[in-house]
Amino acid sequence: MENTHRIVVIGTGFAGIGMAVRLKQAGYDDFVVLERANDVGGTWRDNTYPGCRCDVPSHLYSFSFAPNPEWSSTFSPQPEIEQYLRDVTDRYDVRRHIRFGHTVESAKWEDGQWRVRTDQGDFVAQFVFSGMGPLAEPSVPKLPGIEEFEGEVFHSARWNHDLDLAGRKVAVVGTGASAIQFVPAIQPEVEELHLFQRTPPWVMPRPDRKITAVEKAAYRRFPLVQKAVRTAIYWGRESMVLGFAKLPRIMKQAQKVAEKHLEHQIRDPHLRAKLTPDFTLGCKRVLLSDEYYPALARPNVNVVTDGIAEVTPNAVVTHEGVKHEVDTIIYGTGFRVTDLPVMDMVYGRDGRSLREAWADGMEAHLGTAVAGFPNFFLLIGPNTGLGHSSMVFMIESQIAYIIDALREIDAKGLREVEVRPEVQRAFVDGVRSSMQNTIWTRGGCMSWYLDAQGRNTTLWPTFTFRFRQLTRRFDAAEYQTLAM
């Protein structure tokens, strides 16, 4: 049975929920939101590992149209963000548009319309807006012998809450943003913790504090106060671009703060050497924690820098032949950011998949529209990620662009819009040119920001207000159009 709607939105994270709210506010009610899970929240629903919280200040990591005066601290914990998205969903009457338990299997452009296949039936639509973000599918390394391991194995994004870690011997693989949060949380429980570190991250102090009752009352009574705080945080974060992309010497100064943080918290010179990165701060994601280093200094923790050779039924063996006996393996290895599952799900004109279109790397005009894919818009697409500020700001910019596109399409009586290849090429070339001298490219590391060709196809290379300017208006001249 087919369900026909003008618009299909995929996903109910910040992107999908924000898109749905703005569609309703703009007068577009004929849409459906497809969600594979049984509730909203996206990555903030799926990542429930101990210690999970945001590393962007709470007042900025929220929708501009839905401020939350009740944040408990300056950096929000995961349960509060998940609840915030539930609250927004219900406050703006979005839930009735959502079809939970609908896993999208494919979206194909056929006969001038999109046919979206799910495990619960097909949907036909004029437009598809994808809110399937890059932090959706865990990246799990293929460790030799893992099939023979007799203990428990799971990824941080699929945390096994039924497993009691007390007294267990745990191997943690990876030292990214998730690991530095859950390692301190589980360290006091486990008997042994072996942290397998390929590359140490730079860790900065986390300036977190509880938000007082007086502050919350002020935000509730005087919303402009919270808006002013949000604005101040935004511009403070925006200033960080100077170090990341404009004046590398600023990042060198900031690195001294990270070095002092490490020196202060790790007294053992041998362990400190293991934890000292050999690249410039910012080349990889900058991590925030006051608990990570102290946890690694505890006597039940062993930081292993030798690579993993194989896994046996009860141990992880390094290339040097050292056997570390464990009964639990936890992957803190991040997500498939440059190998997105959506690449194998979406098929545009002539049956060409996104994977084929992106054979030489992900690219999209304004990170939103892809040549060869009519009436299809991506949220959190290529080169819209950030290393310094809130993704919600970028998402709202894209949403405004898409809403303006719908208005222009209706005003001109258009049936199809497809970005011109030369427009997309010019935009992508400009992004790559801007990326060349940034810390993300020249910082001396390999990171998940980079694809298999070493290109940074994930991050926006300059100020976010510039992205907001570029997406303020939809320009139909940049698109091939077909009238009704």
JSON list of C-alpha atoms in Angstrom, two decimals, residues 260-400:
[
{"chain": "A", "resi": 260, "resn": "LYS", "atom": "CA", "xyz": [49.17, 22.42, 31.06]},
{"chain": "A", "resi": 261, "resn": "HIS", "atom": "CA", "xyz": [45.91, 20.54, 31.61]},
{"chain": "A", "resi": 262, "resn": "LEU", "atom": "CA", "xyz": [47.69, 17.27, 30.80]},
{"chain": "A", "resi": 263, "resn": "GLU", "atom": "CA", "xyz": [50.71, 18.12, 32.90]},
{"chain": "A", "resi": 264, "resn": "HIS", "atom": "CA", "xyz": [48.58, 19.11, 35.88]},
{"chain": "A", "resi": 265, "resn": "GLN", "atom": "CA", "xyz": [46.41, 15.98, 35.81]},
{"chain": "A", "resi": 266, "resn": "ILE", "atom": "CA", "xyz": [49.00, 13.35, 34.81]},
{"chain": "A", "resi": 267, "resn": "ARG", "atom": "CA", "xyz": [52.05, 13.34, 37.07]},
{"chain": "A", "resi": 268, "resn": "ASP", "atom": "CA", "xyz": [53.61, 10.14, 35.72]},
{"chain": "A", "resi": 269, "resn": "PRO", "atom": "CA", "xyz": [55.98, 11.24, 32.90]},
{"chain": "A", "resi": 270, "resn": "HIS", "atom": "CA", "xyz": [55.74, 7.86, 31.14]},
{"chain": "A", "resi": 271, "resn": "LEU", "atom": "CA", "xyz": [51.93, 7.98, 31.02]},
{"chain": "A", "resi": 272, "resn": "ARG", "atom": "CA", "xyz": [52.01, 11.67, 30.09]},
{"chain": "A", "resi": 273, "resn": "ALA", "atom": "CA", "xyz": [54.23, 10.84, 27.11]},
{"chain": "A", "resi": 274, "resn": "LYS", "atom": "CA", "xyz": [51.69, 8.25, 25.95]},
{"chain": "A", "resi": 275, "resn": "LEU", "atom": "CA", "xyz": [48.91, 10.82, 26.19]},
{"chain": "A", "resi": 276, "resn": "THR", "atom": "CA", "xyz": [50.71, 13.66, 24.41]},
{"chain": "A", "resi": 277, "resn": "PRO", "atom": "CA", "xyz": [49.54, 14.11, 20.79]},
{"chain": "A", "resi": 278, "resn": "ASP", "atom": "CA", "xyz": [52.05, 14.74, 18.00]},
{"chain": "A", "resi": 279, "resn": "PHE", "atom": "CA", "xyz": [49.72, 17.01, 16.02]},
{"chain": "A", "resi": 280, "resn": "THR", "atom": "CA", "xyz": [48.47, 20.55, 16.43]},
{"chain": "A", "resi": 281, "resn": "LEU", "atom": "CA", "xyz": [45.45, 21.18, 18.63]},
{"chain": "A", "resi": 282, "resn": "GLY", "atom": "CA", "xyz": [42.31, 21.26, 16.48]},
{"chain": "A", "resi": 283, "resn": "CYS", "atom": "CA", "xyz": [43.49, 18.92, 13.75]},
{"chain": "A", "resi": 284, "resn": "LYS", "atom": "CA", "xyz": [41.30, 16.29, 15.35]},
{"chain": "A", "resi": 285, "resn": "ARG", "atom": "CA", "xyz": [38.17, 17.12, 17.31]},
{"chain": "A", "resi": 286, "resn": "VAL", "atom": "CA", "xyz": [39.06, 19.06, 20.46]},
{"chain": "A", "resi": 287, "resn": "LEU", "atom": "CA", "xyz": [37.72, 17.17, 23.48]},
{"chain": "A", "resi": 288, "resn": "LEU", "atom": "CA", "xyz": [36.58, 18.60, 26.80]},
{"chain": "A", "resi": 289, "resn": "SER", "atom": "CA", "xyz": [36.99, 16.77, 30.11]},
{"chain": "A", "resi": 290, "resn": "ASP", "atom": "CA", "xyz": [38.18, 17.24, 33.67]},
{"chain": "A", "resi": 291, "resn": "GLU", "atom": "CA", "xyz": [37.71, 13.54, 34.51]},
{"chain": "A", "resi": 292, "resn": "TYR", "atom": "CA", "xyz": [39.40, 11.67, 31.65]},
{"chain": "A", "resi": 293, "resn": "TYR", "atom": "CA", "xyz": [43.06, 12.08, 32.62]},
{"chain": "A", "resi": 294, "resn": "PRO", "atom": "CA", "xyz": [42.52, 11.37, 36.34]},
{"chain": "A", "resi": 295, "resn": "ALA", "atom": "CA", "xyz": [40.70, 8.15, 35.40]},
{"chain": "A", "resi": 296, "resn": "LEU", "atom": "CA", "xyz": [43.62, 7.01, 33.25]},
{"chain": "A", "resi": 297, "resn": "ALA", "atom": "CA", "xyz": [45.99, 7.57, 36.18]},
{"chain": "A", "resi": 298, "resn": "ARG", "atom": "CA", "xyz": [44.10, 5.12, 38.40]},
{"chain": "A", "resi": 299, "resn": "PRO", "atom": "CA", "xyz": [45.85, 1.80, 39.18]},
{"chain": "A", "resi": 300, "resn": "ASN", "atom": "CA", "xyz": [43.22, -0.36, 37.46]},
{"chain": "A", "resi": 301, "resn": "VAL", "atom": "CA", "xyz": [43.72, 1.38, 34.08]},
{"chain": "A", "resi": 302, "resn": "ASN", "atom": "CA", "xyz": [46.29, 0.42, 31.46]},
{"chain": "A", "resi": 303, "resn": "VAL", "atom": "CA", "xyz": [46.81, 2.64, 28.41]},
{"chain": "A", "resi": 304, "resn": "VAL", "atom": "CA", "xyz": [47.94, 0.47, 25.49]},
{"chain": "A", "resi": 305, "resn": "THR", "atom": "CA", "xyz": [49.52, 2.24, 22.53]},
{"chain": "A", "resi": 306, "resn": "ASP", "atom": "CA", "xyz": [50.58, -0.83, 20.56]},
{"chain": "A", "resi": 307, "resn": "GLY", "atom": "CA", "xyz": [48.14, -1.79, 17.81]},
{"chain": "A", "resi": 308, "resn": "ILE", "atom": "CA", "xyz": [45.72, -4.69, 18.07]},
{"chain": "A", "resi": 309, "resn": "ALA", "atom": "CA", "xyz": [46.88, -7.79, 16.18]},
{"chain": "A", "resi": 310, "resn": "GLU", "atom": "CA", "xyz": [44.03, -10.14, 17.02]},
{"chain": "A", "resi": 311, "resn": "VAL", "atom": "CA", "xyz": [41.33, -11.09, 19.45]},
{"chain": "A", "resi": 312, "resn": "THR", "atom": "CA", "xyz": [41.31, -14.54, 21.08]},
{"chain": "A", "resi": 313, "resn": "PRO", "atom": "CA", "xyz": [38.40, -16.09, 22.98]},
{"chain": "A", "resi": 314, "resn": "ASN", "atom": "CA", "xyz": [39.43, -14.32, 26.18]},
{"chain": "A", "resi": 315, "resn": "ALA", "atom": "CA", "xyz": [42.02, -11.68, 25.30]},
{"chain": "A", "resi": 316, "resn": "VAL", "atom": "CA", "xyz": [43.14, -8.85, 23.04]},
{"chain": "A", "resi": 317, "resn": "VAL", "atom": "CA", "xyz": [46.63, -9.40, 21.64]},
{"chain": "A", "resi": 318, "resn": "THR", "atom": "CA", "xyz": [48.85, -6.55, 20.43]},
{"chain": "A", "resi": 319, "resn": "HIS", "atom": "CA", "xyz": [51.37, -6.55, 17.60]},
{"chain": "A", "resi": 320, "resn": "GLU", "atom": "CA", "xyz": [54.15, -6.95, 20.15]},
{"chain": "A", "resi": 321, "resn": "GLY", "atom": "CA", "xyz": [52.55, -10.20, 21.26]},
{"chain": "A", "resi": 322, "resn": "VAL", "atom": "CA", "xyz": [51.30, -8.92, 24.61]},
{"chain": "A", "resi": 323, "resn": "LYS", "atom": "CA", "xyz": [48.08, -10.65, 25.64]},
{"chain": "A", "resi": 324, "resn": "HIS", "atom": "CA", "xyz": [45.57, -8.60, 27.63]},
{"chain": "A", "resi": 325, "resn": "GLU", "atom": "CA", "xyz": [42.97, -10.87, 29.19]},
{"chain": "A", "resi": 326, "resn": "VAL", "atom": "CA", "xyz": [39.50, -9.31, 29.03]},
{"chain": "A", "resi": 327, "resn": "ASP", "atom": "CA", "xyz": [35.88, -10.41, 29.21]},
{"chain": "A", "resi": 328, "resn": "THR", "atom": "CA", "xyz": [34.32, -7.28, 27.69]},
{"chain": "A", "resi": 329, "resn": "ILE", "atom": "CA", "xyz": [35.15, -5.19, 24.61]},
{"chain": "A", "resi": 330, "resn": "ILE", "atom": "CA", "xyz": [33.62, -1.74, 24.19]},
{"chain": "A", "resi": 331, "resn": "TYR", "atom": "CA", "xyz": [34.14, 0.15, 20.93]},
{"chain": "A", "resi": 332, "resn": "GLY", "atom": "CA", "xyz": [34.52, 3.92, 21.27]},
{"chain": "A", "resi": 333, "resn": "THR", "atom": "CA", "xyz": [35.28, 4.17, 17.56]},
{"chain": "A", "resi": 334, "resn": "GLY", "atom": "CA", "xyz": [32.79, 6.77, 16.39]},
{"chain": "A", "resi": 335, "resn": "PHE", "atom": "CA", "xyz": [30.55, 6.69, 13.37]},
{"chain": "A", "resi": 336, "resn": "ARG", "atom": "CA", "xyz": [30.47, 6.20, 9.60]},
{"chain": "A", "resi": 337, "resn": "VAL", "atom": "CA", "xyz": [30.89, 9.88, 8.81]},
{"chain": "A", "resi": 338, "resn": "THR", "atom": "CA", "xyz": [32.45, 9.76, 5.35]},
{"chain": "A", "resi": 339, "resn": "ASP", "atom": "CA", "xyz": [30.75, 6.48, 4.41]},
{"chain": "A", "resi": 340, "resn": "LEU", "atom": "CA", "xyz": [27.16, 7.39, 5.16]},
{"chain": "A", "resi": 341, "resn": "PRO", "atom": "CA", "xyz": [24.48, 4.67, 4.89]},
{"chain": "A", "resi": 342, "resn": "VAL", "atom": "CA", "xyz": [22.31, 7.15, 2.96]},
{"chain": "A", "resi": 343, "resn": "MET", "atom": "CA", "xyz": [24.75, 6.75, 0.07]},
{"chain": "A", "resi": 344, "resn": "ASP", "atom": "CA", "xyz": [23.35, 3.28, -0.62]},
{"chain": "A", "resi": 345, "resn": "MET", "atom": "CA", "xyz": [19.73, 4.20, -0.03]},
{"chain": "A", "resi": 346, "resn": "VAL", "atom": "CA", "xyz": [19.07, 7.20, -2.28]},
{"chain": "A", "resi": 347, "resn": "TYR", "atom": "CA", "xyz": [18.87, 6.87, -6.08]},
{"chain": "A", "resi": 348, "resn": "GLY", "atom": "CA", "xyz": [18.44, 9.92, -8.29]},
{"chain": "A", "resi": 349, "resn": "ARG", "atom": "CA", "xyz": [18.01, 10.48, -11.98]},
{"chain": "A", "resi": 350, "resn": "ASP", "atom": "CA", "xyz": [18.75, 7.44, -14.20]},
{"chain": "A", "resi": 351, "resn": "GLY", "atom": "CA", "xyz": [18.90, 5.21, -11.13]},
{"chain": "A", "resi": 352, "resn": "ARG", "atom": "CA", "xyz": [22.26, 6.59, -10.03]},
{"chain": "A", "resi": 353, "resn": "SER", "atom": "CA", "xyz": [22.95, 6.18, -6.31]},
{"chain": "A", "resi": 354, "resn": "LEU", "atom": "CA", "xyz": [24.51, 8.77, -4.05]},
{"chain": "A", "resi": 355, "resn": "ARG", "atom": "CA", "xyz": [27.46, 6.42, -3.66]},
{"chain": "A", "resi": 356, "resn": "GLU", "atom": "CA", "xyz": [28.03, 6.53, -7.41]},
{"chain": "A", "resi": 357, "resn": "ALA", "atom": "CA", "xyz": [27.57, 10.31, -7.49]},
{"chain": "A", "resi": 358, "resn": "TRP", "atom": "CA", "xyz": [30.08, 10.60, -4.65]},
{"chain": "A", "resi": 359, "resn": "ALA", "atom": "CA", "xyz": [32.63, 8.15, -6.00]},
{"chain": "A", "resi": 360, "resn": "ASP", "atom": "CA", "xyz": [35.26, 10.91, -5.82]},
{"chain": "A", "resi": 361, "resn": "GLY", "atom": "CA", "xyz": [34.08, 12.20, -2.45]},
{"chain": "A", "resi": 362, "resn": "MET", "atom": "CA", "xyz": [30.92, 13.64, -0.88]},
{"chain": "A", "resi": 363, "resn": "GLU", "atom": "CA", "xyz": [29.82, 16.99, -2.24]},
{"chain": "A", "resi": 364, "resn": "ALA", "atom": "CA", "xyz": [26.68, 19.09, -2.38]},
{"chain": "A", "resi": 365, "resn": "HIS", "atom": "CA", "xyz": [25.77, 22.68, -3.15]},
{"chain": "A", "resi": 366, "resn": "LEU", "atom": "CA", "xyz": [25.58, 24.47, 0.21]},
{"chain": "A", "resi": 367, "resn": "GLY", "atom": "CA", "xyz": [25.84, 21.01, 1.75]},
{"chain": "A", "resi": 368, "resn": "THR", "atom": "CA", "xyz": [22.17, 20.67, 0.83]},
{"chain": "A", "resi": 369, "resn": "ALA", "atom": "CA", "xyz": [21.44, 19.95, -2.86]},
{"chain": "A", "resi": 370, "resn": "VAL", "atom": "CA", "xyz": [23.10, 17.31, -5.06]},
{"chain": "A", "resi": 371, "resn": "ALA", "atom": "CA", "xyz": [23.25, 17.44, -8.85]},
{"chain": "A", "resi": 372, "resn": "GLY", "atom": "CA", "xyz": [21.34, 14.54, -10.37]},
{"chain": "A", "resi": 373, "resn": "PHE", "atom": "CA", "xyz": [18.91, 14.31, -7.45]},
{"chain": "A", "resi": 374, "resn": "PRO", "atom": "CA", "xyz": [15.84, 16.45, -8.18]},
{"chain": "A", "resi": 375, "resn": "ASN", "atom": "CA", "xyz": [13.64, 17.68, -5.30]},
{"chain": "A", "resi": 376, "resn": "PHE", "atom": "CA", "xyz": [16.03, 16.15, -2.77]},
{"chain": "A", "resi": 377, "resn": "PHE", "atom": "CA", "xyz": [17.64, 18.13, 0.02]},
{"chain": "A", "resi": 378, "resn": "LEU", "atom": "CA", "xyz": [20.14, 17.01, 2.64]},
{"chain": "A", "resi": 379, "resn": "LEU", "atom": "CA", "xyz": [20.33, 18.32, 6.18]},
{"chain": "A", "resi": 380, "resn": "ILE", "atom": "CA", "xyz": [23.80, 18.05, 7.72]},
{"chain": "A", "resi": 381, "resn": "GLY", "atom": "CA", "xyz": [25.18, 17.23, 4.29]},
{"chain": "A", "resi": 382, "resn": "PRO", "atom": "CA", "xyz": [28.81, 17.39, 3.11]},
{"chain": "A", "resi": 383, "resn": "ASN", "atom": "CA", "xyz": [30.96, 20.21, 4.54]},
{"chain": "A", "resi": 384, "resn": "THR", "atom": "CA", "xyz": [28.35, 21.41, 7.01]},
{"chain": "A", "resi": 385, "resn": "GLY", "atom": "CA", "xyz": [29.96, 19.89, 10.12]},
{"chain": "A", "resi": 386, "resn": "LEU", "atom": "CA", "xyz": [31.66, 22.07, 12.71]},
{"chain": "A", "resi": 387, "resn": "GLY", "atom": "CA", "xyz": [34.73, 21.84, 14.86]},
{"chain": "A", "resi": 388, "resn": "HIS", "atom": "CA", "xyz": [33.88, 24.80, 17.08]},
{"chain": "A", "resi": 389, "resn": "SER", "atom": "CA", "xyz": [30.18, 25.60, 17.37]},
{"chain": "A", "resi": 390, "resn": "SER", "atom": "CA", "xyz": [26.62, 24.27, 17.35]},
{"chain": "A", "resi": 391, "resn": "MET", "atom": "CA", "xyz": [25.33, 22.08, 14.55]},
{"chain": "A", "resi": 392, "resn": "VAL", "atom": "CA", "xyz": [21.83, 23.29, 15.37]},
{"chain": "A", "resi": 393, "resn": "PHE", "atom": "CA", "xyz": [22.80, 26.69, 13.93]},
{"chain": "A", "resi": 394, "resn": "MET", "atom": "CA", "xyz": [23.83, 25.03, 10.66]},
{"chain": "A", "resi": 395, "resn": "ILE", "atom": "CA", "xyz": [20.70, 22.88, 10.59]},
{"chain": "A", "resi": 396, "resn": "GLU", "atom": "CA", "xyz": [18.46, 25.92, 11.04]},
{"chain": "A", "resi": 397, "resn": "SER", "atom": "CA", "xyz": [20.29, 27.67, 8.22]},
{"chain": "A", "resi": 398, "resn": "GLN", "atom": "CA", "xyz": [19.64, 24.75, 5.89]},
{"chain": "A", "resi": 399, "resn": "ILE", "atom": "CA", "xyz": [16.01, 24.50, 6.98]},
{"chain": "A", "resi": 400, "resn": "ALA", "atom": "CA", "xyz": [15.46, 28.19, 6.19]}
]
